[in-house]
Coordinates of C-alpha atoms and ligand atoms in Angstrom, one line a residue:
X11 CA 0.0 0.0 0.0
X12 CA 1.0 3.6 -0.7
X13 CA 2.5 5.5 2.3
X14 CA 2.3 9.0 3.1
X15 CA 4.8 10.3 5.9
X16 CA 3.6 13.8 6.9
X17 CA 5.6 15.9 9.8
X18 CA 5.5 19.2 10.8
X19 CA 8.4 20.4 13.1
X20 CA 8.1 20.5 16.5
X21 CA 7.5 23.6 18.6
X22 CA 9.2 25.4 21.3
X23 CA 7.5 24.9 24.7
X24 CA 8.7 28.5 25.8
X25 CA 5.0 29.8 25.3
X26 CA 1.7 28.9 24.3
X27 CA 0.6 28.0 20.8
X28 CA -0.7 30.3 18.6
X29 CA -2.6 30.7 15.0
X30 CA 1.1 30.3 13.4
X31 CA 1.7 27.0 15.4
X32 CA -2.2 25.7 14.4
X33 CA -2.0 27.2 11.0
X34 CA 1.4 24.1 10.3
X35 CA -0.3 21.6 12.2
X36 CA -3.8 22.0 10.5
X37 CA -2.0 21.8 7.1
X38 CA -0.4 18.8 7.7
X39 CA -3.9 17.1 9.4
X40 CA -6.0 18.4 6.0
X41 CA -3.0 16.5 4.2
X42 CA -3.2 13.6 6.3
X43 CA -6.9 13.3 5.7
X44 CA -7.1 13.7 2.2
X45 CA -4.7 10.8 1.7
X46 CA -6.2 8.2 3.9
X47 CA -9.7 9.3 2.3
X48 CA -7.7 7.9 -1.4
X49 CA -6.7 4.6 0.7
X50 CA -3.0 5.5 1.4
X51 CA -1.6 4.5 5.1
X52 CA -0.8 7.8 6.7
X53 CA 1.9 8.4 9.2
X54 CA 1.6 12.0 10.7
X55 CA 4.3 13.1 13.3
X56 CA 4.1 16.4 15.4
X57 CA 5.6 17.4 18.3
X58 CA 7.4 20.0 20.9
X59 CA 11.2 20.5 21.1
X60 CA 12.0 20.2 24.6
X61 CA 15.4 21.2 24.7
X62 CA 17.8 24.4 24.7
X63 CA 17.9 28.0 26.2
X64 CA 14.6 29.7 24.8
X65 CA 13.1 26.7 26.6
X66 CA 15.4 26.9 29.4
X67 CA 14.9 30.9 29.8
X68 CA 10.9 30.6 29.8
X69 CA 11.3 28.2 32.7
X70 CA 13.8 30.3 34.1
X71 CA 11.2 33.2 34.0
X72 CA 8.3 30.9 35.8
X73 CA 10.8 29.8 38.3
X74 CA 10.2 26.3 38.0
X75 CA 12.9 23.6 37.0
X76 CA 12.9 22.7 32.7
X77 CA 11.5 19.5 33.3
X78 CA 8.7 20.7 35.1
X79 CA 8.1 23.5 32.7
X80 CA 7.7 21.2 30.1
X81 CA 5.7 19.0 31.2
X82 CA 3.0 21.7 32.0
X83 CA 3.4 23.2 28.5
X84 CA 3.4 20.1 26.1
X85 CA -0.4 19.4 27.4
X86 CA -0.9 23.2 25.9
X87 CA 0.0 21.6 22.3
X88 CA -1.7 18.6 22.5
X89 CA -5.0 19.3 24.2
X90 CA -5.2 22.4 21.8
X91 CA -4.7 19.7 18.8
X92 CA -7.5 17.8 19.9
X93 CA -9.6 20.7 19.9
X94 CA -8.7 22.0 16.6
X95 CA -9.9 17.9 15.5
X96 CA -5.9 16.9 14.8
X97 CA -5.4 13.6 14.4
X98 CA -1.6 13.2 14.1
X99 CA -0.3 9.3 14.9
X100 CA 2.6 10.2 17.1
X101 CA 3.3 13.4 19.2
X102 CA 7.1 13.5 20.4
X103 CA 8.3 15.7 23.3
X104 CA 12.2 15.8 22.9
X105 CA 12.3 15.0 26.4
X106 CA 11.5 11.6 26.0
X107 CA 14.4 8.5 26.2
X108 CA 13.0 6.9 22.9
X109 CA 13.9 10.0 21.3
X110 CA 17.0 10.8 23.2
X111 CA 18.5 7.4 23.2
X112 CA 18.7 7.9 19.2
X113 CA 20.1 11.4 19.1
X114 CA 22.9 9.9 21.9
X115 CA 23.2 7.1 18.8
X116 CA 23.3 9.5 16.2
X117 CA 25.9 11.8 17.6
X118 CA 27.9 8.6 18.1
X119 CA 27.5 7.4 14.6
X120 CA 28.6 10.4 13.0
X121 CA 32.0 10.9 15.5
X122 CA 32.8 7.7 14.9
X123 CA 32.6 8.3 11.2
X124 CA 35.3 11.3 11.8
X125 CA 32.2 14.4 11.1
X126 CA 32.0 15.7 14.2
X127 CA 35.5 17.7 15.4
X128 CA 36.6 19.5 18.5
X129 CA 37.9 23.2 17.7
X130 CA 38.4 26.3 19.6
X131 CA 36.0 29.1 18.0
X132 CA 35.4 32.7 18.9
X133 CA 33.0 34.4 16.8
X134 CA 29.5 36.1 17.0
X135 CA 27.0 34.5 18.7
X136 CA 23.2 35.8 18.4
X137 CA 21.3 34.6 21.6
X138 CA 18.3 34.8 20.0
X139 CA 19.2 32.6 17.4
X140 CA 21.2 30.5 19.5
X141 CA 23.6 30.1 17.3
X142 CA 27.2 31.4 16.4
X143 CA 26.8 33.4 13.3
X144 CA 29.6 34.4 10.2
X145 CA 30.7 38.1 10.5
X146 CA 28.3 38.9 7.3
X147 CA 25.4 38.3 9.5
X148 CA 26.9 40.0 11.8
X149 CA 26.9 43.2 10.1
X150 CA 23.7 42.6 8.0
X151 CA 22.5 43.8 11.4
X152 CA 19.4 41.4 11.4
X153 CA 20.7 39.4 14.5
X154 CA 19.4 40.7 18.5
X155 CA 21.3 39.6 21.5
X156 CA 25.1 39.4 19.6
X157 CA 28.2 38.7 21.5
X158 CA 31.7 37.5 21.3
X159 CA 32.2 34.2 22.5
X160 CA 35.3 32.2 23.3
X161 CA 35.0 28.3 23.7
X162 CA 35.6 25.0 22.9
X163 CA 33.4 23.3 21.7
X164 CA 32.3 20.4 18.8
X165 CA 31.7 20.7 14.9
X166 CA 29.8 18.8 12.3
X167 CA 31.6 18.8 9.3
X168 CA 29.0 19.9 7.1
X169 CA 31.1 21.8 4.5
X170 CA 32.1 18.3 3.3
X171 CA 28.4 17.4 2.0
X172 CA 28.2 20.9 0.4
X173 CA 28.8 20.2 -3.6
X174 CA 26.9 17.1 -2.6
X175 CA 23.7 19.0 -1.4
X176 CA 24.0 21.4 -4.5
X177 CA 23.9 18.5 -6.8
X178 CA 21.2 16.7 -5.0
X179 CA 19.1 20.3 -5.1
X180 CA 19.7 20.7 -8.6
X181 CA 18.4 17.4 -9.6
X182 CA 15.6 17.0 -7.3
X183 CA 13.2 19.6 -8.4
X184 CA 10.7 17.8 -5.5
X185 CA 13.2 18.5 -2.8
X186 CA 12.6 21.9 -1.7
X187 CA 9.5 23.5 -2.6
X188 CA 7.8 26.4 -3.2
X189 CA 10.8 26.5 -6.2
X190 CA 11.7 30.0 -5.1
X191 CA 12.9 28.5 -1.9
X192 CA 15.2 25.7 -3.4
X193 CA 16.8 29.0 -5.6
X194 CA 17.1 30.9 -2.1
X195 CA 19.3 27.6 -0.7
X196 CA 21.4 27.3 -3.9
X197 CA 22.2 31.0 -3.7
X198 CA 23.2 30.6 0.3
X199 CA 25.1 27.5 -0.8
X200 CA 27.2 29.9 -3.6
X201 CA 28.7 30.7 -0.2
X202 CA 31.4 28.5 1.5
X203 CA 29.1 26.4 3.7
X204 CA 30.7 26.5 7.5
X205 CA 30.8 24.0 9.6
X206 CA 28.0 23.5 12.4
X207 CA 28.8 23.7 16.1
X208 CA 26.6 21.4 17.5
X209 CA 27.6 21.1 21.4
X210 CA 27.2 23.7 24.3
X211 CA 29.5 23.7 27.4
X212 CA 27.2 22.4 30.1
X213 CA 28.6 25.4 32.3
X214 CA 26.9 28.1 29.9
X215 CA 23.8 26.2 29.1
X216 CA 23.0 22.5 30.3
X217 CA 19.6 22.0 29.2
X218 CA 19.5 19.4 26.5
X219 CA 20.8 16.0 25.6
X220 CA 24.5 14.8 26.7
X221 CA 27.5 14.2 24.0
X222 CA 27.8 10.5 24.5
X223 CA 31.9 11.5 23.9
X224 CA 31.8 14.3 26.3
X225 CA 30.1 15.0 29.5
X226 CA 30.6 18.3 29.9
X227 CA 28.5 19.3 26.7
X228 CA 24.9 19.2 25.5
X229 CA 24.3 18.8 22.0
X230 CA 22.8 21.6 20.3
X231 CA 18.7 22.1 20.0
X232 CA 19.0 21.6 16.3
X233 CA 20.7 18.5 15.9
X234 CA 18.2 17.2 18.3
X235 CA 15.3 18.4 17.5
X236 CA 16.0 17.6 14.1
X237 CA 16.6 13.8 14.9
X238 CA 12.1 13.5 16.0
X239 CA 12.0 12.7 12.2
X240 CA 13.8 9.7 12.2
X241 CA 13.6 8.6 16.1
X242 CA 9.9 8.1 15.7
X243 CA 9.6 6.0 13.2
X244 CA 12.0 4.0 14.3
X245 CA 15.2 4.7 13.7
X246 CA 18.0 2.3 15.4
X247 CA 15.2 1.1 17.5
X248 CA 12.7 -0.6 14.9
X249 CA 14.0 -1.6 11.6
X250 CA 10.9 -2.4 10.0
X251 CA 8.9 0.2 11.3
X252 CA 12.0 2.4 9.7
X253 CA 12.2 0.7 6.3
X254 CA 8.3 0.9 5.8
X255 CA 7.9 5.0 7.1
X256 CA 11.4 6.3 5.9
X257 CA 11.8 8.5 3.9
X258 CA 9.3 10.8 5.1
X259 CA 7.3 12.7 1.9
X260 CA 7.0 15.7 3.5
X261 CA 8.4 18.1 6.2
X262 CA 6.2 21.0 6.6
X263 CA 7.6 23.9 7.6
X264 CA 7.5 27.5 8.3
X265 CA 9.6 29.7 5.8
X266 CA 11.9 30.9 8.9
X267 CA 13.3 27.3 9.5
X268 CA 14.2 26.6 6.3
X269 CA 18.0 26.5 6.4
X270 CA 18.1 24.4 9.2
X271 CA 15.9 21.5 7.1
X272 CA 17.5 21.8 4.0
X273 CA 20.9 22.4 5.0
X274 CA 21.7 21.2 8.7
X275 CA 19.1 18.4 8.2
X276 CA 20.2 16.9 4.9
X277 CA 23.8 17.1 5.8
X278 CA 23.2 15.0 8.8
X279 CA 21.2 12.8 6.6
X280 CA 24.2 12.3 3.8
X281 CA 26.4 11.8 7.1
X282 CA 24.3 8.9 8.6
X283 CA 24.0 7.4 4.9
X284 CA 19.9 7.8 5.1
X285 CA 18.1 9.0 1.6
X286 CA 16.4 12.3 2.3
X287 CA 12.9 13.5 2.6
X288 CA 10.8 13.4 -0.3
X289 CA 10.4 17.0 -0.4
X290 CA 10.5 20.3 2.5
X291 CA 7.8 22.4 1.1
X292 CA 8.2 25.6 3.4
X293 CA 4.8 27.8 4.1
X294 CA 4.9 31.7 4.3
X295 CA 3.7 33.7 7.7
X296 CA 0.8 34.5 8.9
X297 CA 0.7 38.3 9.1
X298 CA -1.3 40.7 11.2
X299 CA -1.1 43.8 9.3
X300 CA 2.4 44.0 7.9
X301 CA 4.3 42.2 10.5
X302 CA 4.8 38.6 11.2
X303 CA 3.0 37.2 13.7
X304 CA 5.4 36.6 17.2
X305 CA 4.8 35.9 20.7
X306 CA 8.2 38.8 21.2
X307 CA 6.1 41.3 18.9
X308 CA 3.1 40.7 20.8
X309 CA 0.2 40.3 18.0
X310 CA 0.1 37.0 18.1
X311 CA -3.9 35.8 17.6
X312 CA -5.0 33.2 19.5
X313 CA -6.7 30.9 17.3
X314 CA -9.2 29.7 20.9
X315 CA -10.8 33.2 20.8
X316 CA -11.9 32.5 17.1
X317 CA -12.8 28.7 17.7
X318 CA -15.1 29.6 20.9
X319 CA -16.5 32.3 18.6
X320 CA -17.5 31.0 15.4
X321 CA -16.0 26.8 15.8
X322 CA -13.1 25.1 14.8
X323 CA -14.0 24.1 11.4
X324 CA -14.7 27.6 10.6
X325 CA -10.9 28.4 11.7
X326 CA -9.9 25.5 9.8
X327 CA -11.5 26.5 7.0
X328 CA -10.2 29.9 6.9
X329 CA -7.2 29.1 7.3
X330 CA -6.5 26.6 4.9
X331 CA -8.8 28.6 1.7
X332 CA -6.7 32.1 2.9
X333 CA -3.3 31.3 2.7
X334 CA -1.6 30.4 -1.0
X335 CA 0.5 28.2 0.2
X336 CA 4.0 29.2 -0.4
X337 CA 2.8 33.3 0.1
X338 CA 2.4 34.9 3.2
X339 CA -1.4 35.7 4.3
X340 CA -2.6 38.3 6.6
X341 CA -4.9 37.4 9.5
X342 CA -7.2 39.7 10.0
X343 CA -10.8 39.4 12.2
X344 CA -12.5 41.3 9.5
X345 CA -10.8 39.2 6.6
X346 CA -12.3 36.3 8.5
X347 CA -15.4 37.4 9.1
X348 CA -15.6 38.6 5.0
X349 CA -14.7 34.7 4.5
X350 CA -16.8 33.0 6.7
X351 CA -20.1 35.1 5.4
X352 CA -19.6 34.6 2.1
X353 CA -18.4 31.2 1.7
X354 CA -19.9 29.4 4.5
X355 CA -22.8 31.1 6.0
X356 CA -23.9 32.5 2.2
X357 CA -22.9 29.5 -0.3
X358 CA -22.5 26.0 1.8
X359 CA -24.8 27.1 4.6
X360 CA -27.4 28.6 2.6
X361 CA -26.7 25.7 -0.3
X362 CA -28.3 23.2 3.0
X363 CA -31.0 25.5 4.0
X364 CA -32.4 25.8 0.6
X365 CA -32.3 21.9 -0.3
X366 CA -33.6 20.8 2.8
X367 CA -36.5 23.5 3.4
X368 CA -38.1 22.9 -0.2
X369 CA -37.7 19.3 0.5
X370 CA -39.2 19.8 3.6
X371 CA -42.1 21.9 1.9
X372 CA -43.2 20.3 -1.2
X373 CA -41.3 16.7 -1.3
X374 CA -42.5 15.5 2.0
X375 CA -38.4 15.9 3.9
X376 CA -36.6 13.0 1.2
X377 CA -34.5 13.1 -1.4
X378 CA -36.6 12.6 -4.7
X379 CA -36.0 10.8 -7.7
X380 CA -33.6 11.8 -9.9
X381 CA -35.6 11.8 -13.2
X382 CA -34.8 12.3 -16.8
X383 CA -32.0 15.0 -17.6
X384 CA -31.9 18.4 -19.0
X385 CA -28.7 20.1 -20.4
X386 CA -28.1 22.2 -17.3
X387 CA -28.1 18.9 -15.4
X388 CA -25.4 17.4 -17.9
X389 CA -23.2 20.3 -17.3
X390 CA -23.7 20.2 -13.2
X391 CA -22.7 16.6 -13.4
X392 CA -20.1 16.9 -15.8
X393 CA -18.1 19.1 -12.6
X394 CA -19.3 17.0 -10.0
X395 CA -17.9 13.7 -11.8
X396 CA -14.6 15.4 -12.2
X397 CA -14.4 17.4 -9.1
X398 CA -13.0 14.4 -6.7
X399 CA -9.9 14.0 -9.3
X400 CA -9.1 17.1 -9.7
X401 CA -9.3 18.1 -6.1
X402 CA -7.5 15.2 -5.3
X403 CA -4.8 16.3 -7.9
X404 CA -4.4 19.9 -6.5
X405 CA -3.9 18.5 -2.9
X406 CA -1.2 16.5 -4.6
X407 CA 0.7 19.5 -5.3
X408 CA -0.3 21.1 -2.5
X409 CA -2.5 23.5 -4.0
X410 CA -4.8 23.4 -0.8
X411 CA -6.7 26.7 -1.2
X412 CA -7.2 26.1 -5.0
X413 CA -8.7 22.4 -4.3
X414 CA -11.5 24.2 -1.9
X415 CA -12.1 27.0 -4.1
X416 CA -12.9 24.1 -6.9
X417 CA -15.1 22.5 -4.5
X418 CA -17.1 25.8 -3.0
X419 CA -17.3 26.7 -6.9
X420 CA -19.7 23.9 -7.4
X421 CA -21.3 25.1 -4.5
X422 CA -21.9 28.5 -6.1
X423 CA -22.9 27.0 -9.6
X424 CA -25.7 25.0 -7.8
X425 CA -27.6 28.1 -5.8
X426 CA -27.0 29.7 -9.1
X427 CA -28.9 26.9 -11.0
X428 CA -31.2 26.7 -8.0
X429 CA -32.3 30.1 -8.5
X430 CA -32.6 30.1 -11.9
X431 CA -34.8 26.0 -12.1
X432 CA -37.0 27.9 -9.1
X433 CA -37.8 24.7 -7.7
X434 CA -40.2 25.9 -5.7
X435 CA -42.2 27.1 -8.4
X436 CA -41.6 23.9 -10.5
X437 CA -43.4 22.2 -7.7
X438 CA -46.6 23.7 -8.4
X439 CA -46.7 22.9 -12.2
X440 CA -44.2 20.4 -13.1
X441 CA -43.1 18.2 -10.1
X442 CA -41.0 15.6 -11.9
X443 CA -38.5 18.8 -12.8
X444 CA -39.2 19.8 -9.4
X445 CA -37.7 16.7 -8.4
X446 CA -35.0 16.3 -11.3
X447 CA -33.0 19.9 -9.6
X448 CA -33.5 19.5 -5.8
X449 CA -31.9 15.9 -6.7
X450 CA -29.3 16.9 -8.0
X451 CA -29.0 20.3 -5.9
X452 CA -28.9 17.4 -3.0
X453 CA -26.5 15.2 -4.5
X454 CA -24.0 18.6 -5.3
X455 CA -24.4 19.7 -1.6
X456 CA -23.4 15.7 -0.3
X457 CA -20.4 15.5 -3.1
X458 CA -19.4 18.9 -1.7
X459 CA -19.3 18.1 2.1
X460 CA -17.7 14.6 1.5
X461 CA -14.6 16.7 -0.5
X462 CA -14.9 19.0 2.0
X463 CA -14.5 16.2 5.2
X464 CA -10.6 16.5 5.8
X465 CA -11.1 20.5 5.8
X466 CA -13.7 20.9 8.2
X467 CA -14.6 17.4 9.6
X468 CA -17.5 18.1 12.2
X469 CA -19.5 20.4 10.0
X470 CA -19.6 18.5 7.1
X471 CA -20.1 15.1 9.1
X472 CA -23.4 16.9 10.0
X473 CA -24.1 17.7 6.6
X474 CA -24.0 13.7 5.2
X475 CA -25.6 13.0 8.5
X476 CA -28.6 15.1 7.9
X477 CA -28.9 13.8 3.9
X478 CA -28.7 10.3 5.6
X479 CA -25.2 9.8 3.6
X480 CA -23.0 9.3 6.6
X481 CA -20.8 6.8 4.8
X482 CA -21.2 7.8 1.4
X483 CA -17.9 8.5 -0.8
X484 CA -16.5 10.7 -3.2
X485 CA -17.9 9.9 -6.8
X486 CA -21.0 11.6 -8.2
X487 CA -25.0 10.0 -7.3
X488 CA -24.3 8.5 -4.7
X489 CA -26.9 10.0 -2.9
X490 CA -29.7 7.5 -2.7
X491 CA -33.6 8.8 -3.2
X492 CA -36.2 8.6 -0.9
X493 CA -33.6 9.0 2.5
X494 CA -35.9 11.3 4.9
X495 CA -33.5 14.1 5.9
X496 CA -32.5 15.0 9.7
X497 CA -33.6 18.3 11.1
X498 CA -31.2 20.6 11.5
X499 CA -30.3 23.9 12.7
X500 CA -28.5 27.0 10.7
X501 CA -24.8 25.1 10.0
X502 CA -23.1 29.1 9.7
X503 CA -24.7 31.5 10.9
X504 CA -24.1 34.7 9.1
X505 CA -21.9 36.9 11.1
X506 CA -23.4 40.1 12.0
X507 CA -21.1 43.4 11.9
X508 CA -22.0 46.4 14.0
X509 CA -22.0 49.9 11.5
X510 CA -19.1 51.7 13.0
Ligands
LIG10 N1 11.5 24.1 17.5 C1 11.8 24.6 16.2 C2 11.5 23.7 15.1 C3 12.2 22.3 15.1 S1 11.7 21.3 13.9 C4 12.7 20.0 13.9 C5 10.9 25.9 16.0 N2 9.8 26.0 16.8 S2 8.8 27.2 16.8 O1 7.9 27.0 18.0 O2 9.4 28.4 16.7 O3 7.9 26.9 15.6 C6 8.2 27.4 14.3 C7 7.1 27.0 13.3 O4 5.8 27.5 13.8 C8 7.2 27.6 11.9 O5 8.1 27.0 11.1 C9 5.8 27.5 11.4 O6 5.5 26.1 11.2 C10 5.0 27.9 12.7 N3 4.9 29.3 12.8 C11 5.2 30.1 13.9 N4 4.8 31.4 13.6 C12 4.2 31.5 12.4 C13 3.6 32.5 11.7 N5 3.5 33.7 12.1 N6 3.0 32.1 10.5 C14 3.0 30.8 10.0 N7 3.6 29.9 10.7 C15 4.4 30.2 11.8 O7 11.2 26.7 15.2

């Protein structure tokens, strides 16, 4: 059977999710659920990085030890996951000895194999990056928190697998997607690539996981946090869990990790002799106004007020049909609110209150007979037998807001048709036409909701409920006639805006 290995990285624990964090995690659960709805076996990972100082300075700001810190913040993730309806297959915390036993094994492999190096190094090194940086950087003035630092420490010899990771770029067109973001890595690669330091003296910082070849250091956050996407699955722990999961298709990520998973990742990758990821296919930001959304900007949205306002699947939705994947989207309540009226409360949710009250009225509450054809029928079920192919096609390339566009399109062409067949005053002269649009009207409205499932799964779950098509699947008439429909209530209610 096909597999599909989905991942998304695995957050800090140094504050509390927020839309950015759902936003990845959403993405990869729509994924997930579009590919076990075509029969593939779907492995999702997610996660929390557990380890190094921004983790170590939030619990340093609560006063409580790391491990203690962590363990009340993980349950933020999780808990808010199963709100948002996220149904990942394994959640790692960093902090746990199935992952950290492999990163110990890891870090041993590649010494032994002569990549990792002690060395002496003062240079730049940006606190909040936690990481030394090159004395461009340095100038380019992007970096807070810079100082000079003097230590010894250890290297991963990642400048070895540089013409390597060109080559492999240039002839994986797959590997690192949106394309302008595999251009962005070859022109950082023009550069001579550096090595990484990957340890921290235990006296400067000592939160994370020990050297196996030297007590006195921790191993940087990256190279473990890195290491989830193989430790999960199974690496040096369950062979054939490994060979059937690895290589995983695809690490989301957010545009502002990008170097780390296509250079730091897939060095370490070439270094353990382990193919590489199908593709890293790195999202833009989520905006609020100009500026990126961050917890140290303070406009970060917090994706609860919306859910306990207007439900999750109406955040999911948004989400997923705002943001071009690739480009960066602005989050906006008023932007929402504009999406949710017009596409849910006036095309899907009005689309359910038409076909089931004129059922209600003048077909007493089931779904009639479908009846001979006209031409406008043809052409509605022309798009509605090529709708599931072509959505699943666009999710295939990640084209997630196009694929529910196509779908809510179909939506639109039916209360168009709708209003101009006037079923309800076909029922008084010529019920067998009557019958013929609200069928297929019905039928449009179930193939809709079924496409729709892995977007928004409790809303539309209601929808096949209430046209008694529950189980129903994903190819067109397969609604079947004389089914009584459920009552129901409004599924969107329109959003009201006070006047200013
Ligand atoms: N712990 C590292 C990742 C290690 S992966 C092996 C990390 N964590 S993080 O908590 O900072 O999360 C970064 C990720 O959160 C981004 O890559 C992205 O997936 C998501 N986002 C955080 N803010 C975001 C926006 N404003 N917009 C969109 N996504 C953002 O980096």
């Amino acid at each position: 059977m096909k597999n599909f290995f989905v991942t998304t990285p695995i957050y800090y624990v140094n504050d509390v999710p927020h839309i950015g964090h759902a936003y990845t995690t959403i993405l990869a659960d729509v994924l997930a659920r579009f590919h076990r709805a075509s029969g593939e076996e779907v492995f999702f990972l997610t996660g929390v990085d557990e380890h190094g100082q921004k983790v170590l300075q939030a619990a340093q700001k609560r006063g409580v030890p790391p491990q203690q810190h962590c363990d009340e913040l993980a349950p933020r993730f999780s808990n808010l996951w199963e709100k948002l309806e996220i149904r990942y297959d394994d959640f790692i915390r960093t902090t746990e000895a199935r992952h950290t036993k492999v990163v110990q094994h890891v870090l041993q492999k590649v010494y032994d194999a002569g990549d990792i190096y002690v060395d002496e190094y003062e240079g730049w090194y940006s606190v909040a990056e936690e990481r030394f940086i090159t004395e461009t950087e340095m100038t380019s003035g992007v970096f807070r928190d810079v100082k000079q630092i003097k230590e010894r420490n250890y290297f991963f010899k990642m400048s070895k697998y540089q013409d390597r990771l060109i080559e492999y770029i240039q002839s994986h067109p797959e590997f690192i997607q949106p394309e302008h973001r595999a251009n962005e890595i070859l022109g950082f690669l023009k550069q001579p690539l550096g090595d990484l330091c990957i340890s921290r003296p235990k006296a400067r910082m000592s939160w994370g996981i020990d050297l196996p070849f030297d007590k006195e250091y921790v191993t940087y956050v990256w190279f473990d946090a890195l290491i989830n996407y193989i430790s999960v699955p199974g690496y040096a722990s369950d062979e054939q869990k490994f060979l059937r999961l690895w290589p995983a298709d695809l690490h989301l990520i957010g545009k502002d990790i990008l170097t780390t998973h296509s250079v730091y990742w897939t060095t370490m990758l070439f270094s353990l002799g382990l193919p590489l990821p199908r593709t890293i296919f790195a999202h833009g930001w989520w905006l609020t106004g100009d500026t990126k959304m961050s917890k140290s900007l303070g406009n970060v949205i917090n994706p609860m007020d919306f859910i306990e306002k207007y439900g999750v699947d109406a955040v999911r939705y948004f989400l997923m049909r705002e943001m071009v994947l690739g480009a960066d989207a602005n989050f906006t309540p008023d932007a929402f609110i504009k999406r949710y009226n017009s596409d849910l409360a006036n095309d899907f949710g009005n689309l359910l209150n038409r076909v089931s009250g004129l059922l209600g009225k003048n077909h007493d509450g089931a779904v009639p007979e479908p009846g001979a054809r006209t031409a406008a029928e043809e052409e509605i079920i022309t798009v509605g037998r090529g709708l599931s192919a072509k959505v699943h096609e666009l999710i295939g390339r990640l084209r997630v807001h196009e694929a529910i566009d196509e779908t809510i399109n179909l939506v639109r062409i039916v209360n168009k048709y709708l209003e101009l067949q006037a079923p309800w005053k076909l029922a008084k002269t010529d019920m067998p036409s009557a019958c013929r649009v609200l069928y297929v009207a019905a039928e449009a409205l179930r193939l809709c909701s079924a496409l729709l499932k892995p977007v928004m799964p409790s809303k539309t779950k209601a929808v096949l409920e209430i046209l008694g098509a529950a189980d129903s699947g994903l190819s067109w008439g397969e609604l079947k006639s004389g089914t009584t429909l459920q009552p129901h209530g409004a599924l969107f209610p329109r959003i009201e805006v006070e006047k200013k």
